[in-house]
Coordinates of C-alpha atoms in Angstrom, one line a residue:
M6 CA 22.4 13.5 7.5
S7 CA 19.1 15.5 7.5
K8 CA 15.9 13.9 6.2
V9 CA 15.8 16.2 3.1
D10 CA 19.4 15.3 2.4
T11 CA 18.6 11.6 2.7
F12 CA 15.4 12.1 0.4
R13 CA 17.7 13.9 -2.2
A14 CA 20.4 11.3 -2.1
L15 CA 17.7 8.5 -2.8
H16 CA 17.2 10.1 -6.2
H17 CA 20.7 9.6 -7.3
H18 CA 23.1 6.9 -8.5
R19 CA 20.2 4.3 -9.0
A20 CA 20.6 1.4 -11.4
P21 CA 18.0 1.6 -14.1
E22 CA 16.2 -1.4 -12.9
D23 CA 15.9 0.0 -9.3
P24 CA 13.8 3.2 -9.4
L25 CA 13.0 4.9 -6.1
V26 CA 9.5 3.7 -5.1
L27 CA 7.4 6.1 -3.1
P28 CA 4.1 4.8 -1.8
G29 CA 1.5 7.5 -1.3
P30 CA 0.0 7.6 2.2
W31 CA -3.3 9.5 2.6
D32 CA -3.5 9.5 6.4
A33 CA -1.3 8.5 9.5
A34 CA -2.4 4.9 9.5
S35 CA -1.5 4.2 5.9
A36 CA 1.7 6.1 6.3
R37 CA 2.7 3.5 9.1
V38 CA 1.8 0.5 7.1
F39 CA 4.2 1.8 4.3
A40 CA 6.9 2.5 6.8
E41 CA 6.5 -0.9 8.5
A42 CA 6.8 -2.5 4.8
G43 CA 10.3 -0.9 4.6
F44 CA 10.0 1.8 2.1
P45 CA 12.7 4.4 2.6
A46 CA 10.6 7.5 2.0
L47 CA 6.9 8.5 1.2
A48 CA 5.1 11.0 -1.0
T49 CA 1.7 11.9 -0.3
P50 CA -1.0 12.1 -3.2
S51 CA -3.2 15.3 -3.1
A52 CA -6.1 13.3 -4.5
G53 CA -5.8 10.4 -2.0
V54 CA -5.5 12.9 0.9
T55 CA -8.3 15.0 -0.5
A56 CA -10.6 11.8 -0.6
S57 CA -9.6 10.9 2.9
L58 CA -10.8 14.4 4.1
G59 CA -14.1 14.1 2.4
Y60 CA -13.6 16.6 -0.5
E61 CA -13.7 16.4 -4.1
D62 CA -10.2 16.4 -5.9
G63 CA -8.9 20.0 -6.1
R64 CA -11.2 21.3 -3.6
V65 CA -9.7 20.7 -0.4
P66 CA -8.9 23.9 1.9
A67 CA -5.1 24.6 2.1
D68 CA -5.2 24.4 6.1
E69 CA -6.7 21.1 5.9
M70 CA -4.2 19.8 3.5
F71 CA -1.2 21.0 5.7
A72 CA -2.8 19.7 8.8
A73 CA -3.1 16.2 7.1
V74 CA 0.4 16.2 5.9
T75 CA 1.6 17.3 9.3
R76 CA -0.1 14.1 10.7
I77 CA 1.4 11.8 8.2
V78 CA 4.9 13.3 8.7
R79 CA 4.3 13.0 12.6
A80 CA 3.4 9.3 12.2
V81 CA 6.7 7.9 10.8
D82 CA 10.3 8.5 11.0
L83 CA 10.9 8.8 7.3
P84 CA 11.3 11.6 4.7
V85 CA 7.9 12.7 3.4
S86 CA 7.3 14.6 0.4
A87 CA 3.9 16.5 0.0
D88 CA 1.7 17.0 -3.1
V89 CA 0.4 20.5 -2.7
E90 CA -1.3 20.7 -6.0
G91 CA -0.6 24.3 -7.5
G92 CA 0.4 25.8 -4.1
Y93 CA -3.0 27.0 -3.1
G94 CA -2.4 30.6 -4.3
L95 CA 0.1 31.2 -1.5
A96 CA 3.2 33.4 -2.3
P97 CA 6.4 31.3 -2.5
K98 CA 7.7 32.2 0.7
E99 CA 4.6 31.5 2.5
L100 CA 4.2 28.4 0.6
V101 CA 7.6 27.3 1.8
E102 CA 7.2 28.2 5.3
R103 CA 3.9 26.3 5.4
L104 CA 5.5 23.2 4.1
L105 CA 8.4 23.4 6.4
E106 CA 6.1 23.7 9.3
T107 CA 4.6 20.4 8.4
G108 CA 8.0 18.6 8.5
A109 CA 7.7 17.7 4.9
V110 CA 11.1 17.4 3.0
G111 CA 9.6 18.0 -0.5
C112 CA 6.6 19.0 -2.6
N113 CA 4.9 18.5 -5.9
L114 CA 3.9 21.7 -7.8
E115 CA 1.9 21.3 -10.9
D116 CA 1.8 23.6 -13.9
S117 CA -1.8 23.5 -15.0
E118 CA -5.0 24.7 -13.4
D119 CA -8.6 23.3 -14.3
G120 CA -7.1 21.4 -17.0
V121 CA -5.4 24.3 -18.7
L122 CA -1.6 24.5 -18.8
K123 CA 0.1 27.5 -17.2
D124 CA 2.5 29.7 -19.1
P125 CA 5.7 27.7 -18.7
R126 CA 7.9 30.6 -18.3
A127 CA 5.7 32.2 -15.6
H128 CA 5.7 28.8 -13.9
A129 CA 9.3 28.6 -14.2
D130 CA 9.7 32.0 -12.4
R131 CA 7.4 30.7 -9.6
L132 CA 9.6 27.6 -9.2
A133 CA 12.7 29.6 -9.1
E134 CA 10.9 31.7 -6.2
V135 CA 10.1 28.7 -4.3
R136 CA 13.6 27.4 -4.7
A137 CA 15.1 30.8 -3.5
A138 CA 12.8 30.7 -0.4
A139 CA 13.5 27.0 0.4
G140 CA 17.3 26.8 -0.4
D141 CA 18.2 23.3 0.2
R142 CA 15.5 22.7 2.7
L143 CA 13.0 21.3 0.2
F144 CA 13.1 18.7 -2.8
V145 CA 11.1 20.3 -5.5
N146 CA 9.3 18.0 -7.9
A147 CA 7.9 20.0 -10.8
R148 CA 5.0 18.3 -12.4
V149 CA 4.6 18.7 -16.1
D150 CA 1.0 18.1 -17.1
T151 CA 1.3 18.2 -20.9
F152 CA 0.0 14.8 -21.5
S153 CA -2.7 15.1 -19.0
C154 CA -3.9 18.3 -20.8
G155 CA -3.9 16.6 -24.2
V156 CA -0.5 17.7 -25.6
A157 CA 0.8 14.4 -27.0
D158 CA 4.1 15.7 -28.4
P159 CA 6.9 14.7 -26.2
E160 CA 9.1 17.7 -27.3
R161 CA 6.7 20.1 -25.5
T162 CA 7.2 18.1 -22.3
I163 CA 10.9 18.3 -22.8
E164 CA 10.9 22.0 -23.2
R165 CA 8.8 22.8 -20.1
A166 CA 11.1 20.2 -18.1
A167 CA 14.1 22.2 -19.2
L168 CA 12.8 25.5 -18.1
Y169 CA 11.7 23.9 -14.6
V170 CA 15.2 22.3 -14.0
A171 CA 16.9 25.5 -14.9
A172 CA 14.7 27.3 -12.3
G173 CA 15.9 24.9 -9.7
A174 CA 13.5 22.0 -9.6
D175 CA 15.1 18.8 -8.3
C176 CA 12.9 16.4 -10.4
V177 CA 10.4 16.6 -13.0
Y178 CA 7.1 14.7 -13.2
P179 CA 5.5 14.1 -16.7
I180 CA 2.2 13.0 -15.4
E181 CA 0.4 10.5 -17.6
A182 CA 3.4 10.2 -19.8
P183 CA 2.9 6.8 -21.9
P184 CA 5.5 4.3 -21.0
E185 CA 6.6 4.1 -24.6
V186 CA 7.7 7.7 -24.7
L187 CA 9.9 7.5 -21.5
P188 CA 13.2 6.6 -23.2
L189 CA 12.6 9.8 -25.3
L190 CA 11.9 11.8 -22.2
R191 CA 14.9 10.3 -20.4
A192 CA 17.2 11.3 -23.3
G193 CA 15.8 14.9 -23.3
I194 CA 15.4 15.7 -19.7
Q195 CA 18.4 16.6 -17.3
G196 CA 17.8 15.0 -13.7
P197 CA 15.5 12.8 -12.1
I198 CA 12.2 12.0 -13.6
N199 CA 9.1 10.9 -11.7
V200 CA 6.7 8.5 -13.3
G201 CA 3.4 7.5 -12.2
A202 CA 2.4 3.8 -12.1
L203 CA -0.8 1.8 -11.7
T204 CA -1.1 -0.4 -8.7
D205 CA -2.6 -3.5 -10.3
E206 CA -1.7 -3.4 -14.0
G207 CA 0.6 -2.0 -16.5
P208 CA 4.5 -2.1 -16.5
S209 CA 6.2 -2.7 -13.1
P210 CA 8.2 -0.2 -11.3
A211 CA 11.4 -2.1 -12.4
E212 CA 10.2 -2.0 -16.1
L213 CA 9.4 1.7 -15.9
G214 CA 12.8 2.2 -14.3
A215 CA 14.5 0.4 -17.4
R216 CA 12.7 2.9 -19.6
G217 CA 14.0 6.0 -17.9
A218 CA 12.0 6.5 -14.6
T219 CA 14.1 7.6 -11.6
R220 CA 11.2 7.4 -9.1
I221 CA 7.8 5.8 -9.1
T222 CA 4.8 7.1 -7.5
F223 CA 1.0 6.0 -7.5
G224 CA -1.1 9.2 -7.3
P225 CA -4.2 8.2 -5.5
G226 CA -4.2 4.7 -6.6
L227 CA -3.2 3.1 -3.3
Q228 CA -5.9 5.0 -1.4
R229 CA -8.5 4.0 -4.2
R230 CA -7.6 0.4 -4.0
A231 CA -7.7 0.5 -0.3
A232 CA -11.3 1.8 -0.6
R233 CA -12.4 -0.9 -3.0
A234 CA -11.1 -3.6 -0.6
L235 CA -13.1 -1.9 2.2
R236 CA -16.2 -1.8 0.2
E237 CA -15.7 -5.6 -0.5
I238 CA -15.4 -6.1 3.4
A239 CA -18.5 -3.9 4.0
A240 CA -20.4 -5.9 1.5
G241 CA -19.4 -9.1 2.9
L242 CA -20.5 -7.9 6.4
R243 CA -23.9 -6.9 5.1
R244 CA -24.3 -10.5 3.6
R245 CA -23.6 -12.3 7.1

C-alpha cells in the first residue's frame, strides 16, 4: 500500500473515541521526535513552519515552504500532509506538482485570505481542479474558515463543507469551531472532519472524537509550546 493510501485509510472506520491524532512538525528534528513517539502520520502546520523559517505567519515564500516540507518528509518514513495555506497563487496543476515533488501525501487549503472568506463556489471550483490534477495521489483537506472569520452560524460552515466535499475534498477542517457545535457539524457534514485542539487545555482528542472529530491537529501549538520551553531553558542558563 502506498503512503497516500495508508494515510487515506487512517481516516476511515475509526471508533468515535479514537480519532486520528496528527502532530505538526515544523522541521526535520521535530518530525523525528513525533515519529519515534509512534504516531502513524504527521501534518505540518504552516504557521509553525513559517516561524521556524523566521517569517511572520502568511509571509513565507512558497519555495521556502516547499523546501521545508521536503526536509520534513525526507526525515521520516511516515505519511506527511502539508499545510500550504491558500496555495501561494499557484495554478492547481503546478500546486499539485510542487506538493508531489516534496513527497507529501496530502495538503490543507484554506478558504479565506487576509481574514476575508473567499466565494465558496469559486473555491470549490479550485478544489475540483486540484483534485483533477492530483487524482488519488493527494489527500485534500479543505479548511473552512467561517468561525475564524467571525461567522458563528454552523449552517454556513455546513454549506461550504458540502460544496468542498462535492468538489472532491477528502476531509474538511472547520478551524476554530467551538467544541459544543461539533455534534451539529458531524450530523451535517459528509466524510472526515479535522478539528484543531490545544496542547495543554480544553477537550482531549478522545473527547473531541466523541463529539464528532475524525482527526485532530494542533496548528502551530506544538511549535509554540516547544519555543516556550526553550525560553525557560535559556532563562535558566542566564541565571547560572
